[in-house]
Amino acid sequence: MSHAFRWLRSLMFIILAYAGMAVLGLVFAPFALFSRKAARRACKLFCVWARWLARVLVGIRSEVRGTVPTGEVIIAAKHQSFLDILLIFQAVPHAKFIMKRELLWTPVIGLYAKRIGCIPVDRKKRGKAIAQLVKDVAAEFVDPGQLVIYPQGTRVSPGVRLPYKVGAALLYDGLEEPCYPAATNVGLFWPRKGIMRYPGLAVVEFLDPIAPGMPRAEFMAELEKRVETGSNALMKEAGFDLNELD
């Protein structure tokens, strides 16, 4: 397939994916306003639509591996693109994400993020934000669910190293719940920026949980080791040499 043709198919995918988001968002909005279950249903339908469209138009197959977390747990995941969000949300029963506050003002996404229980964080007020985060999460856990946090705080391209932030450890300490690390290779096929999409098998893998009670520094070291090792293994499985990636 030529580069230009792949670019056009990638652009078509993006247009149709977001058109589907808008349609589902509008259709379900009256129900989502009063029912968290309806909001989750709409989001899961969008996950199905986007994954099917990715496979048909740009050749991205996708799968989830490992034991899918249920109950009140923390999921600390590698974040490479929007696709890992979709895979995690569709896989677990009641996902709710730690998200930057600015996303609350995004059309469709903001409404549904609030309705499914996502917890916004103001990155400009880091100290206060982290303290408030633990309080907000504890209150939100009245409604059981799987809390998803991206410990590096943002999308990270394959091969790029960014430090793991303390927020994941504070939640782990404060909530005293098991933490499931999650690895991924989705950024190889659905990059964090740009239009191009590439064919292949995109995977999110839930790894063995870290039991509550580990000292903070040990927890952070173990979390980073598991997530990075797991993600590197998935990328190697996909045939990519990490030494050649930017």
Coordinates of C-alpha atoms in Angstrom, one line a residue:
M1 CA 0.0 0.0 0.0
S2 CA 1.5 3.4 -1.0
H3 CA 2.2 6.0 1.6
A4 CA -0.4 8.4 0.1
F5 CA -3.1 5.7 0.1
R6 CA -2.4 4.8 3.7
W7 CA -2.6 8.4 4.7
L8 CA -6.0 8.8 3.0
R9 CA -7.3 5.7 4.7
S10 CA -5.9 6.9 8.0
L11 CA -7.7 10.3 7.6
M12 CA -10.9 8.5 6.7
F13 CA -10.6 6.4 9.8
I14 CA -10.1 9.5 12.0
I15 CA -13.1 11.3 10.4
L16 CA -15.4 8.2 10.7
A17 CA -14.3 7.4 14.3
Y18 CA -15.0 10.9 15.6
A19 CA -18.3 11.1 13.6
G20 CA -19.3 7.9 15.4
M21 CA -18.3 9.4 18.7
A22 CA -20.5 12.5 17.9
V23 CA -23.5 10.4 16.9
L24 CA -23.3 8.0 19.9
G25 CA -22.8 11.0 22.2
L26 CA -25.8 12.8 21.0
V27 CA -28.1 9.7 20.9
F28 CA -27.2 8.6 24.4
A29 CA -26.9 12.1 25.9
P30 CA -30.5 12.3 27.3
F31 CA -30.0 8.9 29.0
A32 CA -26.4 9.5 30.1
L33 CA -27.4 12.7 31.9
F34 CA -29.5 10.6 34.4
S35 CA -27.8 7.2 34.2
R36 CA -24.2 6.3 34.7
K37 CA -24.9 2.9 33.2
A38 CA -26.2 4.5 30.0
A39 CA -23.1 6.7 29.8
R40 CA -20.8 3.6 30.2
R41 CA -22.9 1.8 27.5
A42 CA -22.3 4.6 25.0
C43 CA -18.6 4.7 25.7
K44 CA -18.3 0.9 25.3
L45 CA -20.2 1.0 22.0
F46 CA -17.8 3.7 20.8
C47 CA -14.9 1.4 21.7
V48 CA -16.4 -1.4 19.6
W49 CA -16.9 1.0 16.7
A50 CA -13.4 2.5 16.8
R51 CA -11.7 -0.9 17.1
W52 CA -13.8 -2.4 14.2
L53 CA -13.1 0.6 12.1
A54 CA -9.3 0.5 12.9
R55 CA -9.2 -3.1 11.8
V56 CA -11.2 -2.6 8.6
L57 CA -9.7 0.7 7.4
V58 CA -6.1 0.7 8.6
G59 CA -5.4 -2.9 9.5
I60 CA -5.0 -2.4 13.3
R61 CA -6.1 -5.6 15.0
S62 CA -6.3 -5.3 18.8
E63 CA -6.6 -7.5 21.8
V64 CA -6.4 -7.5 25.6
R65 CA -4.3 -10.1 27.5
G66 CA -3.9 -11.1 31.1
T67 CA -6.4 -11.3 33.9
V68 CA -8.9 -8.4 33.5
P69 CA -9.2 -6.5 36.8
T70 CA -12.6 -6.3 38.5
G71 CA -13.7 -4.8 41.8
E72 CA -12.1 -1.8 43.5
V73 CA -8.6 -1.8 42.1
I74 CA -6.1 0.6 40.7
I75 CA -4.8 0.1 37.1
A76 CA -1.5 1.8 36.4
A77 CA -1.0 1.7 32.7
K78 CA 1.5 2.7 30.0
H79 CA -0.1 5.4 27.8
Q80 CA 0.9 5.6 24.2
S81 CA -2.2 6.8 22.4
F82 CA -6.0 7.0 22.5
L83 CA -6.2 3.3 21.6
D84 CA -5.0 2.0 25.0
I85 CA -7.8 4.0 26.6
L86 CA -10.3 2.3 24.4
L87 CA -8.9 -1.2 25.0
I88 CA -8.8 -0.7 28.8
F89 CA -12.3 0.8 29.0
Q90 CA -13.9 -1.9 26.9
A91 CA -12.2 -4.7 28.9
V92 CA -12.9 -3.7 32.5
P93 CA -16.4 -3.5 34.0
H94 CA -16.4 0.1 35.4
A95 CA -13.3 2.0 34.4
K96 CA -12.8 5.6 35.6
F97 CA -9.7 7.6 34.6
I98 CA -7.6 10.2 36.3
M99 CA -7.6 12.9 33.6
K100 CA -6.4 16.4 33.1
R101 CA -9.1 19.0 34.0
E102 CA -9.0 20.6 30.5
L103 CA -10.7 17.6 29.0
L104 CA -13.9 18.4 30.9
W105 CA -14.5 21.2 28.4
T106 CA -14.0 18.9 25.3
P107 CA -17.3 18.3 23.4
V108 CA -18.9 14.9 24.1
I109 CA -15.8 13.6 25.9
G110 CA -16.2 16.0 28.8
L111 CA -19.8 15.1 29.4
Y112 CA -19.2 11.3 29.3
A113 CA -16.0 11.5 31.3
K114 CA -17.9 13.2 34.2
R115 CA -20.8 10.8 33.9
I116 CA -18.7 7.6 34.1
G117 CA -16.8 8.9 37.2
C118 CA -13.5 10.2 35.8
I119 CA -11.6 12.4 38.2
P120 CA -10.1 15.6 36.9
V121 CA -6.7 16.9 38.0
D122 CA -5.4 20.5 37.7
R123 CA -1.8 20.0 36.6
K124 CA -1.0 23.7 37.4
K125 CA -1.5 23.1 41.1
R126 CA 0.5 19.9 41.6
G127 CA 0.9 19.8 45.3
K128 CA -2.7 20.7 46.1
A129 CA -3.9 18.6 43.1
I130 CA -2.4 15.4 44.5
A131 CA -3.8 15.9 47.9
Q132 CA -7.2 16.7 46.5
L133 CA -6.9 13.7 44.1
V134 CA -6.7 11.2 46.9
K135 CA -9.8 12.8 48.6
D136 CA -11.7 12.8 45.3
V137 CA -10.8 9.2 44.5
A138 CA -11.8 8.0 47.9
A139 CA -15.2 9.7 47.5
E140 CA -15.6 8.3 44.0
F141 CA -14.9 4.8 45.2
V142 CA -18.3 4.8 46.9
D143 CA -19.4 3.7 43.4
P144 CA -17.2 0.6 42.8
G145 CA -14.9 0.7 39.8
Q146 CA -11.5 0.3 38.4
L147 CA -9.4 3.5 38.7
V148 CA -7.0 4.0 35.8
I149 CA -4.0 6.2 36.2
Y150 CA -1.2 6.8 33.8
P151 CA 1.8 7.1 36.1
Q152 CA 3.9 9.0 33.5
G153 CA 1.2 11.6 33.3
T154 CA 0.9 11.8 29.6
R155 CA 1.1 9.8 26.3
V156 CA 4.6 8.5 25.7
S157 CA 5.9 7.5 22.3
P158 CA 7.5 4.0 22.0
G159 CA 11.2 4.2 22.9
V160 CA 10.9 7.5 24.8
R161 CA 11.6 7.4 28.5
L162 CA 9.8 9.7 30.9
P163 CA 9.9 9.5 34.7
Y164 CA 7.1 7.9 36.7
K165 CA 5.3 10.4 38.9
V166 CA 4.4 10.0 42.5
G167 CA 0.6 10.2 42.0
A168 CA 0.3 6.5 41.4
A169 CA 2.1 5.8 44.7
L170 CA -0.1 8.2 46.7
L171 CA -3.2 6.6 45.4
Y172 CA -1.8 3.1 46.2
D173 CA -1.0 4.3 49.7
G174 CA -4.2 6.2 50.3
L175 CA -6.7 3.6 48.8
E176 CA -5.0 0.5 50.1
E177 CA -6.2 -1.4 47.0
P178 CA -4.3 -3.8 44.7
C179 CA -2.6 -2.2 41.7
Y180 CA -2.6 -3.8 38.3
P181 CA 0.2 -2.7 36.1
A182 CA -0.7 -2.6 32.4
A183 CA 1.7 -2.8 29.4
T184 CA 1.1 -1.9 25.8
N185 CA 2.5 -1.5 22.3
V186 CA -0.4 0.5 20.7
G187 CA 1.8 3.5 19.9
L188 CA 3.6 1.6 17.2
F189 CA 0.4 1.4 15.2
W190 CA -1.7 4.4 16.5
P191 CA 0.9 7.1 17.3
R192 CA 0.2 9.7 19.9
K193 CA 0.3 12.5 17.2
G194 CA -0.4 12.8 13.5
I195 CA -2.8 11.2 11.1
M196 CA -0.9 8.1 9.9
R197 CA -2.1 4.7 11.3
Y198 CA -0.1 1.5 10.7
P199 CA -1.3 -2.2 10.5
G200 CA -0.4 -4.7 13.1
L201 CA -1.5 -6.3 16.4
A202 CA -2.0 -3.7 19.1
V203 CA -2.1 -5.1 22.6
V204 CA -2.8 -4.0 26.2
E205 CA -1.7 -6.6 28.7
F206 CA -2.8 -6.6 32.3
L207 CA 0.1 -7.9 34.5
D208 CA 0.1 -9.6 37.9
P209 CA -1.2 -7.2 40.6
I210 CA 0.9 -5.6 43.2
A211 CA -0.7 -6.2 46.6
P212 CA -1.3 -3.3 49.0
G213 CA 1.2 -2.4 51.7
M214 CA 4.4 -2.1 49.8
P215 CA 6.6 0.9 50.8
R216 CA 6.2 3.8 48.4
A217 CA 9.7 3.7 46.9
E218 CA 9.6 0.0 46.4
F219 CA 6.2 0.2 44.8
M220 CA 7.3 2.8 42.3
A221 CA 10.4 0.8 41.4
E222 CA 8.4 -2.4 41.0
L223 CA 5.6 -0.6 39.0
E224 CA 8.0 0.9 36.5
K225 CA 10.0 -2.3 36.1
R226 CA 6.8 -4.3 35.3
V227 CA 5.2 -1.8 33.0
E228 CA 8.4 -1.0 31.0
T229 CA 9.5 -4.6 30.8
G230 CA 6.0 -5.7 29.7
S231 CA 5.7 -2.9 27.1
N232 CA 9.1 -3.6 25.7
A233 CA 8.3 -7.3 25.3
L234 CA 5.1 -6.4 23.5
M235 CA 6.9 -4.1 21.1
K236 CA 9.6 -6.6 20.5
E237 CA 6.9 -9.2 19.7
A238 CA 5.5 -6.8 17.2
G239 CA 8.9 -6.9 15.4
F240 CA 10.1 -3.5 16.4
D241 CA 13.7 -2.7 17.5
L242 CA 13.5 -0.2 20.3
N243 CA 17.0 1.0 19.5
E244 CA 15.7 2.3 16.2
L245 CA 12.7 4.1 17.6
D246 CA 12.7 7.8 18.3

